[in-house]
């Protein structure tokens, strides 16, 4: 009888057996996104002069920074809570959608007005302000879909989604450059993002409403599901703002402090190298999902994912250093190879240094204990903002890369200190090799 029941029960979409499959799917989607992104930015570098491209990338960086903060804030709460709430999943999902929409509208209007008041090249251009507002709504909705797919065990949807998004951007960009020739880069990204939201959101809602292949019981009771989501989403949104949002905003800061030319160089390199960060971060999201659903296997999952993401990041860094400087110079001689290579190498080093922090933060997220990551991210965000004006004024794009490397190094060192203190403190109390974070105290 039990054998027949097991045969009728679909395999769980959470746990150690699926984390590596999902991580591979996410990594594959990231690689596809990187390849298509290189083609997109290559066209932009070839046909848009650096001064104009610098302004466009500054506008786009505000859209992606603010939109990513909202998407990651709600999305990380999804990955920590949706696997563990059972039948309360649809209610939690809809609460997240409403929160994301409200935040993106308010933040979009505010960000647009701030940009046209602070950036000389688009001062008082309220069409740009409107583009930023719409772009933030679109980008946050698109980004949230990615986290939602991982949270419901559909990470295998990521590669085709990324292919479609990347192809639409590449097709639309030349058409925009040949016709309206106004903010072509951010407009292309916004159009592609809106298209993917329109196509995928109905299917995602259907999967969640029907609990297709998802467990109907969880470690969080239905009565506590919404309370836990509200508690977690406050912390994940703050954490994404201090971490992801700060980094995504750096192309805008380089344009602001070093001028559009250096801003274009930095944005082109940053957009390519950031894919390496995204691979590690996406694998970490997968870890948070499956560690939340199966906490007993969290440590083993973390070790394997750290090793695999490390290999991918190292290989990607070598490839970026070999190809990007030569390619950008060939596309436009204004991007000299020496300075571009410096930016590539420094940013790649930062990506490698950041990996241990991402894994540690994912484990804390799966336990819904985010106080330590919040404190570290807040302190290092202050450090980065303090360094950017001085470094950009002195060394341009290269200086900005050094500021980011320092930010990443301090962030990972801080995570290492917290982990060591918890690990050895627990060991000294005779609790074995179990970090203090496993106690799951509320609020930490």
Coordinates of C-alpha atoms in Angstrom, one line a residue:
X1 CA 0.0 0.0 0.0
X2 CA 2.7 2.5 1.0
X3 CA 4.6 1.6 -2.2
X4 CA 1.6 2.5 -4.3
X5 CA 1.2 5.7 -2.4
X6 CA 4.8 6.6 -3.0
X7 CA 4.4 5.9 -6.7
X8 CA 1.5 8.3 -6.9
X9 CA 3.2 11.0 -4.9
X10 CA 5.2 13.4 -7.2
X11 CA 8.8 14.0 -6.2
X12 CA 9.4 17.1 -4.0
X13 CA 10.5 20.2 -5.8
X14 CA 12.6 21.2 -2.7
X15 CA 15.7 19.6 -1.1
X16 CA 19.2 18.4 -1.8
X17 CA 18.2 16.3 -4.8
X18 CA 16.9 19.4 -6.6
X19 CA 19.2 22.2 -5.5
X20 CA 22.0 21.3 -7.9
X21 CA 19.7 20.8 -10.8
X22 CA 18.1 24.2 -10.1
X23 CA 21.5 25.8 -9.6
X24 CA 22.6 24.5 -13.0
X25 CA 19.5 25.7 -14.6
X26 CA 19.9 29.2 -13.1
X27 CA 23.6 29.2 -14.0
X28 CA 22.8 28.2 -17.6
X29 CA 20.2 31.0 -17.8
X30 CA 22.9 33.4 -16.5
X31 CA 25.3 32.3 -19.1
X32 CA 22.7 32.7 -21.9
X33 CA 21.9 36.1 -20.5
X34 CA 25.6 37.0 -20.5
X35 CA 26.1 36.0 -24.2
X36 CA 23.0 37.9 -25.3
X37 CA 24.0 40.8 -23.1
X38 CA 27.4 41.0 -24.7
X39 CA 25.7 41.2 -28.1
X40 CA 23.4 43.9 -26.9
X41 CA 26.2 46.1 -25.4
X42 CA 28.4 45.5 -28.4
X43 CA 25.8 47.1 -30.6
X44 CA 25.4 49.9 -28.2
X45 CA 29.2 50.5 -28.0
X46 CA 29.5 50.4 -31.8
X47 CA 26.7 52.7 -32.8
X48 CA 26.2 55.1 -29.8
X49 CA 28.9 57.6 -29.1
X50 CA 30.4 57.3 -25.5
X51 CA 29.0 60.6 -24.3
X52 CA 25.4 59.7 -25.2
X53 CA 25.9 56.1 -24.1
X54 CA 27.1 57.3 -20.7
X55 CA 23.9 59.1 -20.1
X56 CA 21.8 56.2 -21.3
X57 CA 23.6 53.8 -19.0
X58 CA 23.2 56.2 -16.1
X59 CA 19.5 56.2 -16.7
X60 CA 19.4 52.5 -17.1
X61 CA 21.4 51.9 -14.0
X62 CA 18.8 53.8 -11.9
X63 CA 16.1 51.7 -13.4
X64 CA 17.9 48.4 -12.8
X65 CA 19.1 49.5 -9.3
X66 CA 15.8 50.6 -7.9
X67 CA 13.8 47.9 -9.7
X68 CA 16.3 45.2 -8.6
X69 CA 16.0 46.3 -5.0
X70 CA 12.2 45.9 -5.1
X71 CA 12.4 42.6 -7.0
X72 CA 15.1 41.1 -4.8
X73 CA 13.4 42.3 -1.6
X74 CA 10.1 40.7 -2.3
X75 CA 11.7 37.8 -4.3
X76 CA 14.1 36.9 -1.5
X77 CA 11.2 36.9 0.9
X78 CA 9.4 34.5 -1.5
X79 CA 12.4 32.2 -1.7
X80 CA 12.6 32.1 2.1
X81 CA 8.8 31.7 2.8
X82 CA 7.0 30.2 -0.2
X83 CA 8.6 26.7 0.1
X84 CA 7.6 26.5 3.8
X85 CA 4.0 27.8 3.9
X86 CA 2.0 25.0 2.2
X87 CA -1.6 26.0 1.4
X88 CA -1.0 29.7 2.3
X89 CA 1.3 30.1 -0.7
X90 CA -1.3 31.8 -3.0
X91 CA -2.2 34.4 -0.3
X92 CA 1.5 35.1 0.3
X93 CA 2.2 35.4 -3.4
X94 CA -0.5 37.9 -4.0
X95 CA 0.5 40.0 -1.0
X96 CA 4.0 40.2 -2.5
X97 CA 2.7 41.3 -5.9
X98 CA 0.7 44.1 -4.3
X99 CA 3.7 45.2 -2.2
X100 CA 6.0 45.1 -5.2
X101 CA 3.6 47.2 -7.4
X102 CA 3.1 49.8 -4.7
X103 CA 6.9 50.2 -4.0
X104 CA 7.8 50.3 -7.7
X105 CA 5.3 53.0 -8.5
X106 CA 6.3 55.2 -5.6
X107 CA 10.0 54.6 -6.1
X108 CA 9.8 55.0 -9.9
X109 CA 8.2 58.5 -9.7
X110 CA 10.6 59.6 -7.0
X111 CA 13.7 58.3 -8.8
X112 CA 12.7 59.9 -12.1
X113 CA 12.4 63.3 -10.5
X114 CA 15.7 63.0 -8.6
X115 CA 17.6 62.0 -11.8
X116 CA 16.3 64.9 -13.9
X117 CA 17.1 67.2 -11.0
X118 CA 20.6 66.0 -10.4
X119 CA 22.1 64.8 -13.7
X120 CA 23.1 67.7 -15.9
X121 CA 22.6 66.0 -19.2
X122 CA 18.9 65.3 -18.6
X123 CA 18.0 68.2 -16.3
X124 CA 14.3 69.0 -16.4
X125 CA 13.7 66.4 -19.0
X126 CA 10.5 65.0 -17.7
X127 CA 10.2 62.5 -20.5
X128 CA 13.3 60.8 -19.0
X129 CA 11.6 61.0 -15.6
X130 CA 8.6 59.2 -17.0
X131 CA 10.8 56.5 -18.7
X132 CA 12.5 55.9 -15.4
X133 CA 9.2 55.5 -13.6
X134 CA 7.8 53.1 -16.1
X135 CA 11.1 51.3 -16.4
X136 CA 11.3 50.6 -12.6
X137 CA 7.8 49.2 -12.6
X138 CA 8.7 46.9 -15.5
X139 CA 12.1 45.8 -14.3
X140 CA 10.9 45.1 -10.8
X141 CA 8.1 42.9 -12.2
X142 CA 10.4 41.1 -14.5
X143 CA 13.0 40.5 -11.8
X144 CA 10.4 39.3 -9.3
X145 CA 9.3 36.6 -11.8
X146 CA 12.7 35.1 -11.8
X147 CA 12.8 34.7 -8.0
X148 CA 9.2 33.4 -8.0
X149 CA 10.1 30.7 -10.5
X150 CA 13.0 29.5 -8.3
X151 CA 10.8 29.7 -5.2
X152 CA 8.2 27.4 -6.7
X153 CA 10.7 24.9 -8.1
X154 CA 10.6 26.1 -11.7
X155 CA 14.2 27.2 -12.1
X156 CA 14.3 25.3 -15.4
X157 CA 12.1 28.1 -16.9
X158 CA 15.0 30.6 -16.5
X159 CA 17.0 29.7 -19.6
X160 CA 14.2 30.1 -22.1
X161 CA 13.0 33.2 -20.3
X162 CA 16.4 34.8 -20.5
X163 CA 16.8 33.8 -24.2
X164 CA 13.5 35.5 -25.0
X165 CA 14.3 38.7 -23.0
X166 CA 17.8 38.9 -24.5
X167 CA 16.6 38.4 -28.1
X168 CA 13.9 41.0 -27.8
X169 CA 16.4 43.6 -26.5
X170 CA 18.8 42.9 -29.4
X171 CA 16.0 43.1 -32.0
X172 CA 14.5 46.2 -30.6
X173 CA 17.7 48.2 -30.0
X174 CA 18.7 48.7 -33.7
X175 CA 15.2 49.7 -34.6
X176 CA 15.1 52.3 -31.8
X177 CA 18.5 53.7 -32.8
X178 CA 17.4 54.0 -36.4
X179 CA 14.1 55.6 -35.6
X180 CA 13.5 57.6 -32.5
X181 CA 17.2 57.7 -31.4
X182 CA 16.2 58.7 -27.9
X183 CA 17.3 56.7 -24.8
X184 CA 17.4 53.7 -27.1
X185 CA 19.3 51.4 -24.6
X186 CA 16.9 51.8 -21.6
X187 CA 13.8 51.8 -23.8
X188 CA 14.8 48.5 -25.4
X189 CA 15.3 46.9 -21.9
X190 CA 11.9 48.2 -20.7
X191 CA 10.1 46.8 -23.8
X192 CA 11.7 43.4 -23.3
X193 CA 10.9 43.3 -19.6
X194 CA 7.2 44.3 -20.2
X195 CA 6.9 41.6 -22.8
X196 CA 8.2 38.8 -20.5
X197 CA 5.9 39.9 -17.7
X198 CA 2.8 39.8 -20.0
X199 CA 3.8 36.3 -21.2
X200 CA 4.8 34.6 -18.0
X201 CA 2.8 36.0 -15.1
X202 CA -0.5 34.2 -15.9
X203 CA 1.3 30.9 -16.0
X204 CA 3.0 31.5 -12.7
X205 CA -0.2 32.5 -11.0
X206 CA -1.9 29.3 -12.3
X207 CA 0.9 27.1 -10.9
X208 CA 0.7 28.7 -7.5
X209 CA -3.1 28.7 -7.3
X210 CA -3.2 25.0 -8.2
X211 CA -0.1 24.1 -6.1
X212 CA 1.0 22.1 -9.2
X213 CA 3.8 19.8 -7.9
X214 CA 4.2 21.9 -4.7
X215 CA 3.8 20.6 -1.1
X216 CA 0.5 21.6 0.6
X217 CA 2.1 21.4 4.1
X218 CA 5.1 23.3 5.4
X219 CA 7.2 24.2 8.4
X220 CA 5.3 27.5 8.8
X221 CA 1.6 27.2 9.8
X222 CA -1.0 28.9 7.6
X223 CA -1.9 31.3 10.5
X224 CA 1.7 32.5 10.8
X225 CA 2.5 32.6 7.1
X226 CA 1.6 36.2 6.4
X227 CA 3.2 37.4 9.7
X228 CA 6.4 35.6 8.8
X229 CA 6.3 37.0 5.2
X230 CA 5.8 40.6 6.5
X231 CA 8.7 40.2 8.9
X232 CA 11.1 38.7 6.3
X233 CA 10.2 41.0 3.4
X234 CA 11.1 44.1 5.5
X235 CA 14.6 42.7 6.1
X236 CA 15.1 41.4 2.6
X237 CA 14.1 44.6 1.0
X238 CA 16.4 46.6 3.2
X239 CA 19.2 44.1 2.6
X240 CA 18.8 44.2 -1.2
X241 CA 18.8 48.0 -1.2
X242 CA 22.1 48.1 0.8
X243 CA 23.7 45.3 -1.2
X244 CA 22.4 44.8 -4.7
X245 CA 20.9 48.3 -5.1
X246 CA 24.2 50.0 -4.1
X247 CA 26.2 48.1 -6.7
X248 CA 23.6 48.5 -9.5
X249 CA 23.7 52.3 -8.9
X250 CA 27.4 52.6 -9.5
X251 CA 27.3 53.3 -13.3
X252 CA 25.1 56.3 -12.5
X253 CA 27.6 57.5 -9.8
X254 CA 30.5 57.2 -12.2
X255 CA 28.7 59.3 -14.8
X256 CA 27.8 61.8 -12.1
X257 CA 31.4 62.1 -10.6
X258 CA 33.6 61.3 -13.6
X259 CA 31.6 62.3 -16.7
X260 CA 29.7 60.4 -19.4
X261 CA 32.8 59.1 -21.2
X262 CA 34.1 57.3 -18.1
X263 CA 30.6 56.3 -17.2
X264 CA 30.1 54.6 -20.5
X265 CA 33.4 52.6 -20.1
X266 CA 32.5 51.6 -16.6
X267 CA 28.9 50.7 -17.5
X268 CA 29.9 48.5 -20.4
X269 CA 32.4 46.5 -18.4
X270 CA 30.2 46.4 -15.3
X271 CA 27.3 45.1 -17.3
X272 CA 29.4 42.2 -18.6
X273 CA 31.2 41.4 -15.3
X274 CA 28.0 41.7 -13.3
X275 CA 26.8 38.6 -15.0
X276 CA 29.4 36.7 -13.0
X277 CA 27.9 38.2 -9.8
X278 CA 24.5 37.2 -11.0
X279 CA 25.5 33.6 -11.5
X280 CA 26.8 33.4 -7.9
X281 CA 23.8 35.3 -6.6
X282 CA 21.3 33.2 -8.5
X283 CA 22.9 30.0 -7.2
X284 CA 22.7 31.5 -3.7
X285 CA 19.0 32.1 -4.2
X286 CA 18.6 28.5 -5.2
X287 CA 20.4 27.5 -2.0
X288 CA 18.1 29.7 0.1
X289 CA 15.0 28.1 -1.4
X290 CA 16.1 24.5 -0.9
X291 CA 17.7 25.1 2.5
X292 CA 14.4 26.6 3.6
X293 CA 12.5 23.5 2.4
X294 CA 15.1 21.0 3.8
X295 CA 17.3 22.7 6.5
X296 CA 19.1 19.6 7.5
X297 CA 21.0 19.5 4.2
X298 CA 21.9 23.2 4.2
X299 CA 25.6 22.9 5.0
X300 CA 26.3 20.2 2.4
X301 CA 24.4 22.2 -0.3
X302 CA 26.3 25.3 0.6
X303 CA 29.7 23.7 0.2
X304 CA 29.0 22.2 -3.2
X305 CA 27.4 25.4 -4.5
X306 CA 30.3 27.5 -3.3
X307 CA 32.8 25.2 -5.1
X308 CA 30.8 25.2 -8.4
X309 CA 30.1 28.9 -8.5
X310 CA 33.7 29.5 -7.7
X311 CA 34.8 27.5 -10.8
X312 CA 32.3 29.3 -13.0
X313 CA 33.4 32.7 -11.7
X314 CA 37.1 32.0 -12.2
X315 CA 36.6 30.8 -15.7
X316 CA 34.3 33.6 -16.6
X317 CA 36.8 36.1 -15.2
X318 CA 39.6 34.7 -17.3
X319 CA 37.4 34.9 -20.4
X320 CA 36.3 38.5 -19.6
X321 CA 39.9 39.7 -19.2
X322 CA 40.9 38.1 -22.5
X323 CA 38.0 39.3 -24.6
X324 CA 36.3 42.4 -23.3
X325 CA 39.2 45.0 -23.6
X326 CA 40.0 43.9 -27.2
X327 CA 36.3 43.7 -28.2
X328 CA 35.5 47.2 -26.8
X329 CA 38.5 48.8 -28.5
X330 CA 37.6 47.1 -31.8
X331 CA 34.0 48.4 -31.5
X332 CA 35.1 51.9 -30.6
X333 CA 38.7 53.1 -30.2
X334 CA 37.6 55.6 -27.6
X335 CA 37.7 52.6 -25.1
X336 CA 41.5 52.1 -24.8
X337 CA 42.5 48.6 -23.9
X338 CA 44.8 49.5 -21.0
X339 CA 42.2 51.2 -18.8
X340 CA 39.4 48.8 -19.8
X341 CA 41.6 45.8 -18.8
X342 CA 42.2 47.4 -15.4
X343 CA 38.5 47.8 -14.8
X344 CA 37.7 44.2 -16.0
X345 CA 40.4 42.7 -13.7
X346 CA 39.5 44.6 -10.6
X347 CA 35.7 44.0 -11.0
X348 CA 36.3 40.3 -11.6
X349 CA 38.4 40.1 -8.5
X350 CA 35.5 41.6 -6.6
X351 CA 33.1 39.0 -8.0
X352 CA 35.3 36.2 -6.8
X353 CA 35.8 37.7 -3.3
X354 CA 32.1 38.2 -2.9
X355 CA 31.1 34.6 -3.4
X356 CA 31.6 33.4 0.2
X357 CA 29.4 36.3 1.4
X358 CA 26.6 35.4 -1.0
X359 CA 26.6 31.8 0.3
X360 CA 26.6 32.8 3.9
X361 CA 23.9 35.4 3.4
X362 CA 21.7 32.8 1.5
X363 CA 22.0 30.4 4.5
X364 CA 20.9 33.2 6.9
X365 CA 18.1 34.0 4.5
X366 CA 16.9 30.4 4.5
X367 CA 16.7 30.6 8.3
X368 CA 15.0 34.0 8.1
X369 CA 17.7 35.6 10.3
X370 CA 19.0 38.6 8.5
X371 CA 20.2 41.0 11.2
X372 CA 23.9 40.3 10.7
X373 CA 23.8 40.7 6.8
X374 CA 21.8 43.9 7.2
X375 CA 24.4 45.4 9.6
X376 CA 27.3 44.4 7.3
X377 CA 25.6 45.6 4.1
X378 CA 24.7 49.0 5.7
X379 CA 28.3 49.6 6.9
X380 CA 29.9 48.6 3.6
X381 CA 27.3 50.7 1.6
X382 CA 28.4 53.8 3.6
X383 CA 32.0 52.9 2.8
X384 CA 31.3 52.6 -0.9
X385 CA 29.4 55.9 -1.1
X386 CA 32.2 57.6 0.7
X387 CA 34.8 56.3 -1.6
X388 CA 33.1 56.8 -5.0
X389 CA 33.4 60.6 -5.4
X390 CA 37.1 60.6 -4.5
X391 CA 38.0 57.5 -6.5
X392 CA 36.0 58.5 -9.6
X393 CA 37.5 62.0 -9.5
X394 CA 41.0 60.7 -9.3
X395 CA 40.9 57.6 -11.5
X396 CA 37.6 57.6 -13.3
X397 CA 36.2 54.1 -14.1
X398 CA 39.3 52.4 -12.7
X399 CA 38.8 54.3 -9.4
X400 CA 35.2 53.2 -9.2
X401 CA 36.3 49.5 -9.7
X402 CA 38.8 49.9 -6.8
X403 CA 36.0 51.2 -4.6
X404 CA 33.8 48.2 -5.4
X405 CA 36.6 45.8 -4.8
X406 CA 37.2 47.4 -1.3
X407 CA 33.4 47.1 -0.7
X408 CA 33.4 43.4 -1.6
X409 CA 36.5 42.6 0.5
X410 CA 35.1 44.2 3.6
X411 CA 31.7 42.6 3.1
X412 CA 33.2 39.1 2.9
X413 CA 35.7 39.6 5.7
X414 CA 32.8 40.8 7.9
X415 CA 30.8 37.7 7.0
X416 CA 33.8 35.5 7.8
X417 CA 34.2 37.1 11.2
X418 CA 30.6 36.6 12.1
X419 CA 30.6 33.0 10.9
X420 CA 33.8 32.2 12.8
X421 CA 32.5 33.8 16.0
X422 CA 29.3 31.7 15.8
X423 CA 31.0 28.5 14.8
X424 CA 33.7 28.5 17.4
X425 CA 31.4 29.9 20.1
X426 CA 29.0 27.0 19.5
X427 CA 31.9 24.6 19.3
X428 CA 33.2 25.8 22.7
X429 CA 29.8 25.3 24.2
X430 CA 29.9 21.7 23.2
X431 CA 27.3 21.9 20.4
X432 CA 29.5 20.4 17.8
X433 CA 30.1 22.0 14.4
X434 CA 26.6 23.6 14.2
X435 CA 26.6 27.3 13.6
X436 CA 24.6 29.5 16.0
X437 CA 22.4 30.4 13.1
X438 CA 20.8 27.0 13.2
X439 CA 19.0 27.9 16.4
X440 CA 16.7 30.1 14.3
X441 CA 16.1 32.7 16.9
X442 CA 13.6 35.3 15.7
X443 CA 14.9 38.7 14.6
X444 CA 18.5 37.7 14.0

